[in-house]
Coordinates of C-alpha atoms and ligand atoms in Angstrom, one line a residue:
X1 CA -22.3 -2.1 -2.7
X2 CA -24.1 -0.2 -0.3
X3 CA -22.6 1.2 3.2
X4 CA -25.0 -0.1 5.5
X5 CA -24.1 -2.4 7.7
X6 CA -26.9 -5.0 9.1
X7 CA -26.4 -6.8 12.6
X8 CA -26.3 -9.8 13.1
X9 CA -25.5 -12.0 10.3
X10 CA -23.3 -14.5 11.2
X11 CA -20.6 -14.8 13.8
X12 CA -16.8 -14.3 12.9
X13 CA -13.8 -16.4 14.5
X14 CA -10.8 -15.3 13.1
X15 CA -7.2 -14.8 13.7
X16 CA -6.0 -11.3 14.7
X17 CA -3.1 -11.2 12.7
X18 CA -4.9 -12.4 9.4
X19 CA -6.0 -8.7 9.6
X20 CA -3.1 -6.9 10.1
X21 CA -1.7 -6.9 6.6
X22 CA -3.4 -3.4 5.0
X23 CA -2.3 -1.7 2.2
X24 CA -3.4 1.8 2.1
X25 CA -3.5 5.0 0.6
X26 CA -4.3 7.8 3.0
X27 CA -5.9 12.0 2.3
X28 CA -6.5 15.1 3.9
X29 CA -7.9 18.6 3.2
X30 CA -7.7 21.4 5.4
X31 CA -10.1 24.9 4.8
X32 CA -11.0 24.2 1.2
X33 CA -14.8 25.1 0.3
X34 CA -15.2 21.8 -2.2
X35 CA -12.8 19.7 0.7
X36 CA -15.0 16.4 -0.1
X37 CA -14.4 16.4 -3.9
X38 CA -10.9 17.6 -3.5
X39 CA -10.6 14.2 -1.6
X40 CA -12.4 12.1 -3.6
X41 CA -9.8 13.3 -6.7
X42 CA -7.1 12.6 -4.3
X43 CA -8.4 8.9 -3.2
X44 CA -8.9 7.9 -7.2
X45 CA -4.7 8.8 -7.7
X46 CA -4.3 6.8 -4.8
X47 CA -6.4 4.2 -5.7
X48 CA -3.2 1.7 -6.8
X49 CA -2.6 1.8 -3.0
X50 CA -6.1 -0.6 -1.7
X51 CA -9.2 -1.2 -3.9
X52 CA -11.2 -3.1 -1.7
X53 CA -12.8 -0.3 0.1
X54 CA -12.6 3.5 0.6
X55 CA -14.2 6.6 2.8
X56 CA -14.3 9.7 3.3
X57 CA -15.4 11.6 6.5
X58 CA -15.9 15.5 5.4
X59 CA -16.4 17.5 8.9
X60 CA -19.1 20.8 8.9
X61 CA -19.2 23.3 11.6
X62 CA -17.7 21.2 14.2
X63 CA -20.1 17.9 12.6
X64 CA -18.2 14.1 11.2
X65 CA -20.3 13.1 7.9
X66 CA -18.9 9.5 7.0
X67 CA -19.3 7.6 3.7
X68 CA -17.5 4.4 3.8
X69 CA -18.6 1.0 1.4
X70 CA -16.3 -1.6 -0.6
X71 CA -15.1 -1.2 -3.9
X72 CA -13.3 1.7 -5.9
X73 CA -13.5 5.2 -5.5
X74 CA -15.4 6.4 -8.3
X75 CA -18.0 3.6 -7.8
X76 CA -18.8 4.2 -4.2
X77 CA -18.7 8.2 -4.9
X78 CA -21.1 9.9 -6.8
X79 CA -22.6 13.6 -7.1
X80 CA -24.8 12.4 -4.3
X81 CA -22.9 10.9 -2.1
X82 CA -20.2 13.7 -2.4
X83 CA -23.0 17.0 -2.1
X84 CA -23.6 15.6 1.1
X85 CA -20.2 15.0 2.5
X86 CA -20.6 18.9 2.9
X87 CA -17.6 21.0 5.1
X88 CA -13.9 22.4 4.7
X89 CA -12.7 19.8 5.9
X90 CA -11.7 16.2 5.2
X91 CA -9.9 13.2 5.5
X92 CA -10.3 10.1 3.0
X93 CA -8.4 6.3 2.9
X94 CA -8.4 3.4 0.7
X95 CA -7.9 -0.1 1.6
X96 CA -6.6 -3.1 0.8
X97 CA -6.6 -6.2 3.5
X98 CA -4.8 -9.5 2.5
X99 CA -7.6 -11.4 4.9
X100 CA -9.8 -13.5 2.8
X101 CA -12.8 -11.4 4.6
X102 CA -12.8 -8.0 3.6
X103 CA -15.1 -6.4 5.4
X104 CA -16.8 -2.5 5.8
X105 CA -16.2 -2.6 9.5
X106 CA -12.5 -2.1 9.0
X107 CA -13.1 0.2 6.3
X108 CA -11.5 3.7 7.1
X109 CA -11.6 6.7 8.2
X110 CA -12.7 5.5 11.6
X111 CA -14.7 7.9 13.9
X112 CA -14.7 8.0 17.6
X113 CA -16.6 10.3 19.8
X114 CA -14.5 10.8 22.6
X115 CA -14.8 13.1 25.6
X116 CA -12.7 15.6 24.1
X117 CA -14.9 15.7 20.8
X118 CA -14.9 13.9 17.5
X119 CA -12.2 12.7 15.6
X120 CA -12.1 10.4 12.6
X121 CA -9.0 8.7 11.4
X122 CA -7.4 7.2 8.6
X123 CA -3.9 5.0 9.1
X124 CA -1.6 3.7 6.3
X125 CA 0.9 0.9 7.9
X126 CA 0.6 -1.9 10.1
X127 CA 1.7 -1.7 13.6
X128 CA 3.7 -4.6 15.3
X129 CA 2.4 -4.1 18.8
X130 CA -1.3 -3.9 18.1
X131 CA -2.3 -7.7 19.5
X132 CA -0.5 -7.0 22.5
X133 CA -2.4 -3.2 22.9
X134 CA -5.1 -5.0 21.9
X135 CA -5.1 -7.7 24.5
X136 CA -4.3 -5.3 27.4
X137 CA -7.0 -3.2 26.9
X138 CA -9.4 -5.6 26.2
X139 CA -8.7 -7.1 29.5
X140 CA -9.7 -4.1 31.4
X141 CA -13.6 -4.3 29.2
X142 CA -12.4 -2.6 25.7
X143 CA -14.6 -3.3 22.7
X144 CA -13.3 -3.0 19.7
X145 CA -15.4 -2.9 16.8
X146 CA -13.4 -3.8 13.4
X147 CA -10.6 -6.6 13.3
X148 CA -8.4 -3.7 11.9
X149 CA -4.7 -2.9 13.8
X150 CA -5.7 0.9 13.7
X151 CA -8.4 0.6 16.1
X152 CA -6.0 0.5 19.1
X153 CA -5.1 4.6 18.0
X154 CA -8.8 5.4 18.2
X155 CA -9.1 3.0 21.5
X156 CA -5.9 4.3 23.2
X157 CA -6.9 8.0 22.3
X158 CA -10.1 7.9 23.8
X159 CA -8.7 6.4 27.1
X160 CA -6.0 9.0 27.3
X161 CA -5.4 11.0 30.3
X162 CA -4.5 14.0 28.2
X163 CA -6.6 17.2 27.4
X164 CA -6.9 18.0 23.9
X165 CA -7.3 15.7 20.8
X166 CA -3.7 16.8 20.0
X167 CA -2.0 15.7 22.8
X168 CA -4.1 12.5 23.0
X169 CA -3.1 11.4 20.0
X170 CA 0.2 11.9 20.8
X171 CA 0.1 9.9 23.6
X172 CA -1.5 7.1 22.0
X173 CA 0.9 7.3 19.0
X174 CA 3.6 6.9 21.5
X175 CA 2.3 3.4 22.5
X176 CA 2.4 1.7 19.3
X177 CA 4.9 0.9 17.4
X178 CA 4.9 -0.3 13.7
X179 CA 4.5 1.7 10.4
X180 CA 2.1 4.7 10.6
X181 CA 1.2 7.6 8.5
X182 CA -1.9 9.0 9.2
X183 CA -4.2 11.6 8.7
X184 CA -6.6 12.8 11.6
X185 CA -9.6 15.3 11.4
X186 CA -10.7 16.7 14.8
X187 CA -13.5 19.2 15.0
X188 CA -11.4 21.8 13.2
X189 CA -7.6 20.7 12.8
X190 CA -6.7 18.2 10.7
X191 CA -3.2 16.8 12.0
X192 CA -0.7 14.3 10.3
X193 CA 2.1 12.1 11.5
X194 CA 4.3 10.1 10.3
X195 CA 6.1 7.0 12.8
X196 CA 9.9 7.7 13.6
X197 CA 11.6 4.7 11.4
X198 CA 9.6 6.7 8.3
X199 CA 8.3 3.2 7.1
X200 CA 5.3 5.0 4.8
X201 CA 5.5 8.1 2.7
X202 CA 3.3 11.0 3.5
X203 CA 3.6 14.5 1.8
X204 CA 2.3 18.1 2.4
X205 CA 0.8 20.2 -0.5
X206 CA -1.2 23.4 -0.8
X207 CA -4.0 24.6 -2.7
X208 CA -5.8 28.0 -2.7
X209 CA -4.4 28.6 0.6
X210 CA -5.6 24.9 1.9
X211 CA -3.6 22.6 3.4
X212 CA -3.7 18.8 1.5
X213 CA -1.9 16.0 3.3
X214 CA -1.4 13.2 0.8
X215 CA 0.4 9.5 0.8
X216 CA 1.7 10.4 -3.0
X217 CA 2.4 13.5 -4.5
X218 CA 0.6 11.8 -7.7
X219 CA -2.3 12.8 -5.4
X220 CA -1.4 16.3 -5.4
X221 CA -0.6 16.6 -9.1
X222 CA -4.1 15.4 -9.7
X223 CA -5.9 18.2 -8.1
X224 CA -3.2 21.0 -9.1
X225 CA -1.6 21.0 -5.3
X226 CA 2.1 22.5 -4.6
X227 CA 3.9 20.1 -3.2
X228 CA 5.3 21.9 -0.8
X229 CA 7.8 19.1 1.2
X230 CA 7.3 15.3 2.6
X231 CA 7.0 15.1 6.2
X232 CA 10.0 13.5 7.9
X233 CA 10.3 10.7 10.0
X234 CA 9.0 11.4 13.5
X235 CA 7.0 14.6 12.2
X236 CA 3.4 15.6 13.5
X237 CA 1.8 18.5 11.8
X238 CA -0.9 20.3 13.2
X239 CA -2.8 22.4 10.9
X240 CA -6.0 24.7 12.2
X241 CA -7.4 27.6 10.5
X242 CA -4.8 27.5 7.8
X243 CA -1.7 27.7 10.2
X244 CA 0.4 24.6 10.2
X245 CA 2.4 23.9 13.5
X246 CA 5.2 21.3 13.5
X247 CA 5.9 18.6 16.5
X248 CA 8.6 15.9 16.7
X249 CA 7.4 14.5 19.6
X250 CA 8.8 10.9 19.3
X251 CA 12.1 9.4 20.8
X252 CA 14.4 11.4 17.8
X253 CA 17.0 8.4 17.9
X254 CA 15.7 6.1 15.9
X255 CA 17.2 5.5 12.4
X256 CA 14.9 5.9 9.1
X257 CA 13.6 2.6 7.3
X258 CA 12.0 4.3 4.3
X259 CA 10.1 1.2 2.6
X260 CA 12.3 0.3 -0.2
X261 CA 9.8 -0.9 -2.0
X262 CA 7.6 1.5 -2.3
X263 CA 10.7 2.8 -5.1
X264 CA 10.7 -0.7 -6.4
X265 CA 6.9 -1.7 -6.6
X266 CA 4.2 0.0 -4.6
X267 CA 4.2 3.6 -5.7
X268 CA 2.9 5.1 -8.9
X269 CA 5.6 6.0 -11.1
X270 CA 4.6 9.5 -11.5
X271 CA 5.2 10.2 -7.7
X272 CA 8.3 11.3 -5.8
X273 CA 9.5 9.6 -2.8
X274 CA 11.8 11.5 -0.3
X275 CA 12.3 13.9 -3.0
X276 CA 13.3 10.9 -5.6
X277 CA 11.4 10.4 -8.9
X278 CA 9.6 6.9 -8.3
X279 CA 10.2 6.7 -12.5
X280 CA 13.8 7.7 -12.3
X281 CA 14.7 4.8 -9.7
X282 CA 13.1 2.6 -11.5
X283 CA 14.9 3.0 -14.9
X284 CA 18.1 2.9 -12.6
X285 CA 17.4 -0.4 -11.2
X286 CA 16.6 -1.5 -14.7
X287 CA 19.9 -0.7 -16.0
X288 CA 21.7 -1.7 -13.0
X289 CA 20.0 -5.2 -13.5
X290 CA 21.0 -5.4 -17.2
X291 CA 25.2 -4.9 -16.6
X292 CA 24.4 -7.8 -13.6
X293 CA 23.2 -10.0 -15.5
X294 CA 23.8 -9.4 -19.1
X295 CA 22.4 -11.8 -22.0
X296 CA 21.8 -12.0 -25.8
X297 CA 18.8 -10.9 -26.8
X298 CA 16.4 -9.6 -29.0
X299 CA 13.8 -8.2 -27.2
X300 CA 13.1 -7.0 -24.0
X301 CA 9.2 -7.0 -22.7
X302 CA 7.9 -5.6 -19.4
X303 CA 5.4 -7.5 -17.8
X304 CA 2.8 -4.2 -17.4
X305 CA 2.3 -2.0 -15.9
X306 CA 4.4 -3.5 -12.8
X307 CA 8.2 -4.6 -14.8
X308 CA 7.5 -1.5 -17.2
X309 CA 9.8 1.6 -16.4
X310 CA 12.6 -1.1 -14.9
X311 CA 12.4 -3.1 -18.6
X312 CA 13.3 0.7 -20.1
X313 CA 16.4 1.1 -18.6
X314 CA 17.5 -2.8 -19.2
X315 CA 16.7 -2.4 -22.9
X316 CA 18.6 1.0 -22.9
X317 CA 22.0 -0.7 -21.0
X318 CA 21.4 -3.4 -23.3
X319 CA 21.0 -1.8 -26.3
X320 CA 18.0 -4.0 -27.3
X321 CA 14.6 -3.0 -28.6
X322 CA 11.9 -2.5 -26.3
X323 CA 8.3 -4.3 -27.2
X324 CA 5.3 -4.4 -25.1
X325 CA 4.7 -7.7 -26.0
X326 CA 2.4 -8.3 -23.2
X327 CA -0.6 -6.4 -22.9
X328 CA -2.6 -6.1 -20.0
X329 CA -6.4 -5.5 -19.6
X330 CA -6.7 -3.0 -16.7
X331 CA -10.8 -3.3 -16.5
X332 CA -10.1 -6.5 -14.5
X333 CA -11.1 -6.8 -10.7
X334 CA -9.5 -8.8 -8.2
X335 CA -12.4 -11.5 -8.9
X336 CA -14.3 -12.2 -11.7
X337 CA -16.3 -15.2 -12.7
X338 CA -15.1 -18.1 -14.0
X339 CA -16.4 -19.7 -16.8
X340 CA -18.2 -23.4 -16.1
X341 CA -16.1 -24.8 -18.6
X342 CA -12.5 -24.7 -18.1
X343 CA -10.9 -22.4 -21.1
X344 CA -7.0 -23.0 -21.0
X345 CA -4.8 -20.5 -19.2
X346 CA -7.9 -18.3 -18.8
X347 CA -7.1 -17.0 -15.4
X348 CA -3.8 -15.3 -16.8
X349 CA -5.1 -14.6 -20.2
X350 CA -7.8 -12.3 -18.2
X351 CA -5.2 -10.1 -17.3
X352 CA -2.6 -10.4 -19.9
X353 CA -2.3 -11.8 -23.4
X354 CA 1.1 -12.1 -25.5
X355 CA 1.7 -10.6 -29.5
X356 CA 2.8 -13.8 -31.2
X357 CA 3.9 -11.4 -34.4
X358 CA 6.0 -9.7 -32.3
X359 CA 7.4 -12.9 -30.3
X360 CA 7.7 -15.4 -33.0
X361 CA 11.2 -17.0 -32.9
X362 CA 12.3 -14.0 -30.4
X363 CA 14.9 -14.4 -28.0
X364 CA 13.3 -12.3 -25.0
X365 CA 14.0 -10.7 -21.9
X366 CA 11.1 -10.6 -19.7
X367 CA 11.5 -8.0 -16.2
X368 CA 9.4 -7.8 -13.6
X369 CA 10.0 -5.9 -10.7
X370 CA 9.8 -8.8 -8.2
X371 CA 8.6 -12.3 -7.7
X372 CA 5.7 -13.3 -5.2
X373 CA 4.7 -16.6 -5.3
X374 CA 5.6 -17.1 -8.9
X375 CA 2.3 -17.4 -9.9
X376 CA 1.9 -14.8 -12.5
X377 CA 5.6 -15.5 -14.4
X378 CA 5.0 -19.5 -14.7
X379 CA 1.6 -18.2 -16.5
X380 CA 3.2 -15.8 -18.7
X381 CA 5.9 -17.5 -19.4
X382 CA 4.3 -20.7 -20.8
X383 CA 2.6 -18.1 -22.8
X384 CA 5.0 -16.1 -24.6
X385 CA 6.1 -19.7 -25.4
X386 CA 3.0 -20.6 -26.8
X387 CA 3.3 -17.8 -28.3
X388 CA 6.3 -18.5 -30.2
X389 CA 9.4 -16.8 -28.1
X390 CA 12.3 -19.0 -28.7
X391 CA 13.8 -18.7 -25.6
X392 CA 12.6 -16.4 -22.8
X393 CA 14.7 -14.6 -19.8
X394 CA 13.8 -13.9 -16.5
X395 CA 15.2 -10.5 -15.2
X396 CA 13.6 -9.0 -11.7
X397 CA 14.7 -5.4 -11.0
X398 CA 14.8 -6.2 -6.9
X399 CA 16.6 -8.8 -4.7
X400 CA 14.8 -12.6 -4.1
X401 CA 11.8 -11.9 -1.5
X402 CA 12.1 -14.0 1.0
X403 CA 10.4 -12.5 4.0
X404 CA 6.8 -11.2 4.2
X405 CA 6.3 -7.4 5.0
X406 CA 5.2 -6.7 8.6
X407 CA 5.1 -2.9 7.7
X408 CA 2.1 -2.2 5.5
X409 CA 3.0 -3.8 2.2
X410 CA 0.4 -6.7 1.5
X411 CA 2.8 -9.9 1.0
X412 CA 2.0 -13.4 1.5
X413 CA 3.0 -16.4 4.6
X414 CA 6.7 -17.0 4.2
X415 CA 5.9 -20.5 2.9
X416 CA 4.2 -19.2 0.4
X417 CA 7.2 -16.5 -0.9
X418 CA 8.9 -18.9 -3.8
X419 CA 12.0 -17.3 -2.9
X420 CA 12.1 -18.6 0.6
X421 CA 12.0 -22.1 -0.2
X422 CA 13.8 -22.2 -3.0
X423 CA 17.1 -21.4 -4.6
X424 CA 17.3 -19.0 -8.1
X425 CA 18.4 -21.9 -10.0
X426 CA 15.1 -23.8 -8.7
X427 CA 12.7 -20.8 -9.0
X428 CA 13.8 -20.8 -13.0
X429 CA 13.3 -24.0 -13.2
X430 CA 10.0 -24.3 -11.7
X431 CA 9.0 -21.4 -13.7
X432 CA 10.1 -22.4 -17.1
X433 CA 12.3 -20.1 -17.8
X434 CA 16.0 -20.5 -20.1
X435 CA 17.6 -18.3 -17.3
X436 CA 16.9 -16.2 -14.0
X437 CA 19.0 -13.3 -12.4
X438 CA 17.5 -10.9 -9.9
X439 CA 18.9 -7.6 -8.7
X440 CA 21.4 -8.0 -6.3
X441 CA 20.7 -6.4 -2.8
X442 CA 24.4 -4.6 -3.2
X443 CA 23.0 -3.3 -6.7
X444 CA 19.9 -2.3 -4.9
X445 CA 21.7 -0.3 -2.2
X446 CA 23.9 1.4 -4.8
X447 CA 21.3 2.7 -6.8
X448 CA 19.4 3.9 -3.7
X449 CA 22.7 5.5 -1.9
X450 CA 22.1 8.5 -4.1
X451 CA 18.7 9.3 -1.8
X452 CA 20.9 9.2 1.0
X453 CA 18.0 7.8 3.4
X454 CA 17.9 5.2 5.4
X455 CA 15.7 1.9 4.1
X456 CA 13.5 -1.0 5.4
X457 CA 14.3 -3.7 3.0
X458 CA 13.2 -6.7 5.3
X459 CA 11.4 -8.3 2.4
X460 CA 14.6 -9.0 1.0
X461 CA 17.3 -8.8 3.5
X462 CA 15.5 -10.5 6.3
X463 CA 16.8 -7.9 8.4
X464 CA 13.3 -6.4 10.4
X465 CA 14.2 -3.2 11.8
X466 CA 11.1 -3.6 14.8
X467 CA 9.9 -7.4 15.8
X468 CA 6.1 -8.1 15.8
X469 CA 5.3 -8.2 19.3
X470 CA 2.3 -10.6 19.6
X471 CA 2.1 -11.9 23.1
X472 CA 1.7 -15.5 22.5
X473 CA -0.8 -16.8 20.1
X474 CA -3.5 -14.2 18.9
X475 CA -6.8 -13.8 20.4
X476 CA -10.2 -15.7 18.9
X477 CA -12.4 -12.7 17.5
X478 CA -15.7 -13.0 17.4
X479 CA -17.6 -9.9 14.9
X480 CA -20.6 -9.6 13.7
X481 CA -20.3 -9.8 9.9
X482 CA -20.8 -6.9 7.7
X483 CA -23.3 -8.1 5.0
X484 CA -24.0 -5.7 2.3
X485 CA -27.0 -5.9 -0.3
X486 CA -26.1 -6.0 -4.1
X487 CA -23.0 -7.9 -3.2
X488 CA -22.9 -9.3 -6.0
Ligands
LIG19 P1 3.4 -13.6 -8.1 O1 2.6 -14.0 -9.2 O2 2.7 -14.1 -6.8 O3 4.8 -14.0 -8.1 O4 3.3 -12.0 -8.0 C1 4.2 -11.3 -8.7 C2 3.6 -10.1 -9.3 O5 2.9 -9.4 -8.2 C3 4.6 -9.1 -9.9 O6 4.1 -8.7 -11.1 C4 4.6 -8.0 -8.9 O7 4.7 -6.7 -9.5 C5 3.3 -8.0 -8.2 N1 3.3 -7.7 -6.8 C6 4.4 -7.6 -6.0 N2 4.0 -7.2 -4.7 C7 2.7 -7.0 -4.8 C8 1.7 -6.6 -3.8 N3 2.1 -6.3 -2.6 N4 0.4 -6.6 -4.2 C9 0.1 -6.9 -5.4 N5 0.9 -7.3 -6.4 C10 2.2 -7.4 -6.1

């Protein structure tokens, strides 16, 4: 697809809030003569965090060059694209929006030209106050130019009262409130924050005396960064001509609500989290989940890659072999053509198909790490019957969900959550399967006492540590619509 953007097409009414619901993976460089490719290796490890768009904005004596376009990171970068993203300086994001409407105005890094220079940004979080923001300022003439919640930084920053980029952005960073890790490249300083509940992960690295800002250390370990520590809760880091400066500039009171499941689901496995190996927690909650709900079996199967380190660690407590008895095609995009005629169980069968030598007569366990809608399991587990599994069991390595995410992790209406409307016994039934047992939210706790941090586990508790403030109903948008040639 290509990054142009052609005005107008069609008029856009749409809710606010059916924007605010980005996942997203977040990237900095700082004084590093190849700062564009360094990003683009660091975007492609972060790619499991949004793959419906991605940018980069490389800065050159004191000069924002911005590629931004849908799709995945290596296909929107080449050689090209990336000799002319020239500078030693960076920032890069990807994104993923639940809205129907993905569109490359919202794509990030956003750049602003304000009166105190240029800045581009790239946010990772959603932030619960951005309607109202939103509303205010646009009441006294604002225009906003995406539907995205992470406009209201660049909007409040350039109406700040403050002097220098840095203390603009803390005072607009100040004003919201929400989930934000960020990455922000002024003419020369790239600084990062992080919001004080810690809802998103963000970690510091070096490499050939550059500074790297990453949302994963997997990011670093690609490009053979140091990690050299996460940045806490609260923490802005300044970093200009290769000296990093350290700010806590937010109220210092409020308590930490790392994203639980981040451990459980949203991180790569190869990354550490507050200093805990994503892998190792994993494993944990798998064997955890096997001595809750224990049962005879002769197999146990991940559902890949998502149930795979947690179905390790239930096999181990078990003492039953492991088989990847699933196997999942990873060339497969979020859409893909259907075929005129209908070919049975073809929209699962895409994405994963069963080994009926393997199954035949099997009893199995079958973990996953969590249940959505129920969608994928009802698929899979007809299936593995088809298959030939004699009987198949359900085991989820977190607690029910039962309340969406309002924090940055892309999760459906709460009507839609199967959980919320319906009881374990009545999930296993509607899925098919001989028996159900999540993780319980005490076992959950146990296993993540050992990090000694404090979690957000609203998905599952119901407990949100910060409302969405929305000021009534949200406002009608109208946008021009981003229509991009090649589309298809
Ligand atoms: P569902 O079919 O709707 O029940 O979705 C369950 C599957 O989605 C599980 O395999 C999960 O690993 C996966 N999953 C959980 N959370 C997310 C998310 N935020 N984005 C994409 N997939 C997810």
């Amino acid at each position: 697809m290509s990054g142009s953007v052609t005005f107008p097409q069609t008029l856009l009414n749409e809710r606010l809030d059916d924007h605010f619901h980005d996942q997203c993976g977040v990237f900095g460089v700082q004084g590093h003569p190849e700062a564009a490719n360094i990003t683009y290796l660091g975007l492609y490890a972060l790619q499991h965090r949004g793959q419906e768009s991605a940018g980069i904005v490389a800065v050159d004596a004191g000069q924002h060059r911005v590629h931004r376009a849908m799709g995945l990171v290596a296909d929107i970068f080449g050689e090209n694209t990336l000799a002319k993203l020239t500078g030693r300086h960076a920032v890069g994001h990807v994104r993923y929006s639940t809205s129907g409407e993905s569109q490359l105005l919202n794509a990030q890094p956003f750049c602003a030209t304000t009166d105190a220079g240029p800045v581009a940004i790239a946010h990772n979080g959603n932030l619960v106050n951005a309607f109202a923001i939103r509303r205010e300022l646009e009441g006294r003439g604002a225009i906003f130019s995406t539907t995205a919640d992470s406009e209201v930084i660049v909007q409040l920053l350039a109406r700040s009262r403050e002097k220098t980029l840095e203390e603009r952005l803390i005072d607009s960073l100040s004003r919201v409130k929400g989930a934000f890790s960020l990455v922000v490249m002024t003419s020369d300083t790239l600084i990062a924050a992080r919001d004080p509940n810690g809802f998103r992960p963000l970690s510091l690295g070096r490499l050939d005396g550059a500074w790297i800002v990453a949302s994963e250390t997997c990011a670093l370990d690609l490009i053979g960064a140091t990690h050299e520590r996460d940045l806490d809760p609260g923490e802005v880091v300044v970093i200009k001509r290769g000296r990093l400066r350290t700010l806590r500039p937010f109220d210092r009171d409020r308590p930490e609500h790392f994203c639980i499941f981040e451990h459980i689901y949203f991180a790569r496995p190869d990354s550490t989290l507050n200093g805990q190996s994503v892998y190792t927690f994993r494993k944990e909650l798998g064997r955890v989940l096997a001595r809750e709900h224990p049962v005879q079996a002769d197999l146990v199967v991940p559902v890949l890659d998502s149930g795979n380190t947690a179905a390790m660690g239930y096999a181990e407590v078990a003492g039953v072999p492991y088989e990847q008895a699933i196997i999942r095609n990873h060339y497969v995009k979020r859409t893909f053509i259907e075929p005129a005629q209908s070919i049975r169980h073809f929209g699962v069968k895409v994405k994963h198909n069963a080994v009926s030598e393997i199954l035949k007569g099997k009893r199995v366990v079958l973990v996953d790490d969590s249940i959505i809608r129920g969608t994928t399991l009802i698929k899979l587990v007809t299936m593995m019957r088809s298959a030939g599994a004699r009987e198949v069991h359900l085991r989820i390595s977190s607690p029910p969900t039962i309340g969406p995410c309002h924090y940055g992790i892309d999760t459906p209406t709460r009507d839609e959550l199967i959980a919320h409307n319906h009881s374990v016994d009545e999930i296993c039934k509607i899925i098919g399967a001989d028996s159900l047992g999540y993780l319980s939210i005490e076992g959950l706790h146990q296993t993540a006492a050992s990090m000694k941090r404090g979690f957000c586990d609203a998905c599952f508790s119901d407990d949100y540590p910060i409302d969405v403030e929305t000021s009534g109903s949200p406002p009608q948008l109208s946008l021009f619509r981003t229509v991009s040639q090649g589309d298809d």
